[in-house]
Amino acid sequence: MKKGKFVIISGPSGVGKDTICDELVKKGMGRYSVSMTTRKKRSNEIEGISYFFVSKEEFKRHIEEDYFLEYAMYNGNYYGTPSEFIFNNLEKGTNVIGVLDIKGVLNVEKIYPEAISIFIMPPSFEELEKRIRNRNTDSEEVIKERLEIAKDEIKCKDKYDYVVINNTVDKAVEEIIQIIKFEKNICS
Ligand code: 5GP
């Protein structure tokens, strides 16, 4: 049986990664890998669906137990990808879709180079700022920090296998579906 593909969706905060992943899952392109984080839960997020929200102590315990495929620190909080879910599904031939930052992508490429990394670009920096502000979930300080991080993230876009511009969710999702189908056909 052909192995599943690990599809990594990355990109600046507010670019629409979650919406894109939701659509990919709805369209049967794979299962979503729920990450673990020490960040505070936002009001619109659901435990176990958006993230597994844990304390720093619990996260560190999981690091010691070798629970993560990779983990990274982003803006003062830990984020990590549980490895068991990913490899169980890939073995069964099911694609797994995960959201990681650039540090996570570079780490995964070292240990699992078959992963497909896709960077989602905003149509413009102004549009990105508008989207983060419209989300109404973060304080002004956090918004400013995330915009600064976004500038650095966009500079690294050439490190990814593919870059997709999120002009509209439908178009971005369609483009990603074509990428996954293409990658599944060229490697088994
Ligand atoms: P947010 O707080 O906006 O949900 O996520 C902040 C950043 O953490 C985003 O760039 C997102 O891609 C990244 N992220 C989410 N989950 C993981 C993970 O499991 N590992 C890594 N390395 N980054 C993650």
Short mmCIF file of C-alpha atoms and ligand atoms in Angstrom, two decimals:
data_model
loop_
_atom_site.label_atom_id
_atom_site.label_comp_id
_atom_site.label_asym_id
_atom_site.label_seq_id
_atom_site.Cartn_x
_atom_site.Cartn_y
_atom_site.Cartn_z
CA MET A 1 0.00 0.00 0.00
CA LYS A 2 1.20 3.53 -0.78
CA LYS A 3 2.21 5.51 2.28
CA GLY A 4 0.27 8.64 3.15
CA LYS A 5 1.83 12.07 2.74
CA PHE A 6 2.70 14.39 5.58
CA VAL A 7 1.60 17.80 4.32
CA ILE A 8 2.94 20.71 6.34
CA ILE A 9 1.07 23.99 6.10
CA SER A 10 3.06 26.98 7.31
CA GLY A 11 2.80 30.75 7.07
CA PRO A 12 2.40 33.90 9.09
CA SER A 13 -0.14 34.27 11.86
CA GLY A 14 -3.50 35.37 10.42
CA VAL A 15 -2.83 34.17 6.88
CA GLY A 16 -5.67 31.63 7.02
CA LYS A 17 -3.85 28.36 7.70
CA ASP A 18 -6.60 26.94 9.93
CA THR A 19 -9.38 27.67 7.43
CA ILE A 20 -7.32 26.10 4.66
CA CYS A 21 -6.64 22.98 6.78
CA ASP A 22 -10.35 22.68 7.69
CA GLU A 23 -11.24 22.73 3.99
CA LEU A 24 -8.55 20.19 3.09
CA VAL A 25 -9.86 17.81 5.76
CA LYS A 26 -13.49 18.38 4.65
CA LYS A 27 -12.47 17.55 1.09
CA GLY A 28 -10.96 14.25 2.27
CA MET A 29 -7.35 15.21 1.64
CA GLY A 30 -6.13 13.89 5.00
CA ARG A 31 -6.47 13.94 8.76
CA TYR A 32 -5.49 16.97 10.83
CA SER A 33 -2.59 16.58 13.24
CA VAL A 34 -3.59 18.36 16.45
CA SER A 35 -0.53 20.03 17.98
CA MET A 36 0.15 20.54 21.65
CA THR A 37 0.83 24.05 22.95
CA THR A 38 1.43 26.00 26.13
CA ARG A 39 -0.27 29.09 24.65
CA LYS A 40 -3.53 30.22 26.26
CA LYS A 41 -6.68 28.99 24.54
CA ARG A 42 -8.50 31.64 22.46
CA SER A 43 -12.27 31.95 23.00
CA ASN A 44 -13.05 30.39 19.61
CA GLU A 45 -10.75 27.40 20.10
CA ILE A 46 -11.69 23.91 21.25
CA GLU A 47 -9.48 21.67 23.39
CA GLY A 48 -8.38 18.58 21.49
CA ILE A 49 -9.55 19.98 18.14
CA SER A 50 -7.66 23.26 17.76
CA TYR A 51 -4.79 22.20 20.04
CA PHE A 52 -4.11 20.17 23.17
CA PHE A 53 -3.57 23.01 25.66
CA VAL A 54 -1.14 22.08 28.43
CA SER A 55 1.09 23.71 31.05
CA LYS A 56 4.81 24.24 30.45
CA GLU A 57 5.54 21.49 33.00
CA GLU A 58 3.37 18.98 31.17
CA PHE A 59 4.89 19.96 27.81
CA LYS A 60 8.42 19.48 29.16
CA ARG A 61 7.42 16.05 30.50
CA HIS A 62 6.28 15.08 26.99
CA ILE A 63 9.61 16.29 25.56
CA GLU A 64 11.43 13.95 27.93
CA GLU A 65 9.13 11.07 26.95
CA ASP A 66 10.03 11.62 23.27
CA TYR A 67 6.38 12.25 22.46
CA PHE A 68 6.98 14.83 19.73
CA LEU A 69 8.12 14.50 16.13
CA GLU A 70 9.30 18.08 16.56
CA TYR A 71 8.64 21.01 18.85
CA ALA A 72 9.56 24.67 18.80
CA MET A 73 9.19 27.84 20.80
CA TYR A 74 7.10 30.59 19.14
CA ASN A 75 6.61 33.96 20.83
CA GLY A 76 7.30 32.56 24.31
CA ASN A 77 5.21 29.40 24.03
CA TYR A 78 5.96 25.80 23.14
CA TYR A 79 4.25 24.12 20.18
CA GLY A 80 4.81 20.46 19.31
CA THR A 81 3.61 17.78 16.90
CA PRO A 82 2.78 14.39 18.50
CA SER A 83 4.56 11.76 16.39
CA GLU A 84 2.43 8.66 16.98
CA PHE A 85 -0.68 10.04 15.25
CA ILE A 86 1.35 11.03 12.21
CA PHE A 87 3.18 7.76 11.65
CA ASN A 88 0.13 5.56 12.41
CA ASN A 89 -1.82 7.36 9.71
CA LEU A 90 0.97 7.54 7.14
CA GLU A 91 1.48 3.77 7.51
CA LYS A 92 -2.24 3.20 6.87
CA GLY A 93 -1.93 5.23 3.64
CA THR A 94 -3.76 8.24 5.09
CA ASN A 95 -2.36 11.75 4.50
CA VAL A 96 -1.75 13.88 7.56
CA ILE A 97 -2.05 17.67 7.47
CA GLY A 98 -0.14 19.62 10.10
CA VAL A 99 0.50 23.29 10.85
CA LEU A 100 4.08 24.12 11.84
CA ASP A 101 6.26 27.20 12.00
CA ILE A 102 9.53 27.49 10.05
CA LYS A 103 11.63 25.96 12.85
CA GLY A 104 9.32 22.94 12.92
CA VAL A 105 9.47 22.60 9.12
CA LEU A 106 13.28 22.64 9.10
CA ASN A 107 13.40 20.05 11.91
CA VAL A 108 10.93 17.74 10.17
CA GLU A 109 12.84 17.96 6.89
CA LYS A 110 15.90 16.57 8.70
CA ILE A 111 14.08 13.57 10.19
CA TYR A 112 11.33 13.01 7.60
CA PRO A 113 12.41 14.51 4.25
CA GLU A 114 9.40 12.95 2.45
CA ALA A 115 7.17 15.59 4.07
CA ILE A 116 5.73 18.24 1.71
CA SER A 117 6.09 21.77 3.04
CA ILE A 118 3.77 24.50 1.78
CA PHE A 119 4.14 28.16 2.72
CA ILE A 120 0.93 30.21 2.61
CA MET A 121 1.56 33.82 1.59
CA PRO A 122 -0.85 36.69 2.22
CA PRO A 123 -1.75 38.73 -0.89
CA SER A 124 0.05 41.68 0.80
CA PHE A 125 1.44 42.64 4.20
CA GLU A 126 -1.38 45.21 4.63
CA GLU A 127 -3.97 42.49 4.04
CA LEU A 128 -2.24 40.26 6.62
CA GLU A 129 -2.38 43.04 9.23
CA LYS A 130 -6.07 43.58 8.45
CA ARG A 131 -6.80 39.85 8.86
CA ILE A 132 -4.97 39.63 12.21
CA ARG A 133 -6.82 42.70 13.51
CA ASN A 134 -10.22 41.48 12.26
CA ARG A 135 -9.68 38.20 14.10
CA ASN A 136 -10.08 40.17 17.35
CA THR A 137 -8.33 37.53 19.42
CA ASP A 138 -4.98 39.10 20.35
CA SER A 139 -3.86 42.16 22.30
CA GLU A 140 -2.18 45.07 20.48
CA GLU A 141 1.18 43.94 21.88
CA VAL A 142 0.73 40.38 20.61
CA ILE A 143 -0.45 41.66 17.20
CA LYS A 144 2.70 43.81 16.84
CA GLU A 145 4.93 40.87 17.85
CA ARG A 146 3.19 38.54 15.39
CA LEU A 147 3.56 41.07 12.55
CA GLU A 148 7.29 41.38 13.27
CA ILE A 149 7.65 37.58 13.25
CA ALA A 150 5.63 37.49 9.98
CA LYS A 151 8.23 39.70 8.25
CA ASP A 152 10.98 37.18 9.11
CA GLU A 153 8.77 34.23 8.14
CA ILE A 154 8.06 35.70 4.68
CA LYS A 155 11.83 36.16 4.14
CA CYS A 156 12.21 32.35 4.57
CA LYS A 157 9.54 31.37 2.04
CA ASP A 158 12.10 29.94 -0.41
CA LYS A 159 12.98 27.21 2.11
CA TYR A 160 9.61 25.51 1.46
CA ASP A 161 8.78 23.01 -1.28
CA TYR A 162 5.83 25.15 -2.46
CA VAL A 163 4.47 28.67 -1.97
CA VAL A 164 0.71 29.27 -2.31
CA ILE A 165 -0.84 32.76 -2.16
CA ASN A 166 -4.07 32.89 -0.17
CA ASN A 167 -6.02 35.35 -2.31
CA THR A 168 -9.19 33.34 -1.77
CA VAL A 169 -9.49 30.20 0.35
CA ASP A 170 -11.10 28.24 -2.51
CA LYS A 171 -8.24 28.94 -4.90
CA ALA A 172 -5.53 28.24 -2.31
CA VAL A 173 -7.20 24.94 -1.31
CA GLU A 174 -7.56 23.88 -4.96
CA GLU A 175 -3.87 24.62 -5.55
CA ILE A 176 -2.85 22.56 -2.50
CA ILE A 177 -5.06 19.64 -3.60
CA GLN A 178 -3.25 19.65 -6.97
CA ILE A 179 0.14 19.67 -5.17
CA ILE A 180 -0.84 16.69 -2.97
CA LYS A 181 -2.17 14.72 -5.96
CA PHE A 182 1.00 15.50 -7.96
CA GLU A 183 3.29 14.46 -5.08
CA LYS A 184 1.32 11.23 -4.50
CA ASN A 185 1.75 10.33 -8.15
CA ILE A 186 5.48 11.03 -8.43
CA CYS A 187 6.52 9.12 -5.29
CA SER A 188 5.10 5.99 -3.82
P1 5GP B 1 -0.88 30.21 16.84
O1 5GP B 1 -0.55 30.65 18.23
O2 5GP B 1 -1.21 31.39 15.95
O3 5GP B 1 -1.96 29.15 16.81
O4 5GP B 1 0.42 29.54 16.22
C1 5GP B 1 1.63 30.20 16.29
C2 5GP B 1 2.65 29.53 15.39
O5 5GP B 1 2.92 28.22 15.86
C3 5GP B 1 2.21 29.38 13.93
O6 5GP B 1 3.29 29.80 13.11
C4 5GP B 1 1.97 27.92 13.77
O7 5GP B 1 2.27 27.49 12.46
C5 5GP B 1 2.97 27.34 14.75
N1 5GP B 1 2.64 25.98 15.18
C6 5GP B 1 1.43 25.44 15.48
N2 5GP B 1 1.55 24.15 15.84
C7 5GP B 1 2.88 23.85 15.76
C8 5GP B 1 3.66 22.67 16.01
O8 5GP B 1 3.17 21.61 16.39
N3 5GP B 1 4.99 22.78 15.83
C9 5GP B 1 5.60 23.93 15.41
N4 5GP B 1 6.91 23.92 15.23
N5 5GP B 1 4.91 25.06 15.18
C10 5GP B 1 3.56 25.02 15.35
#
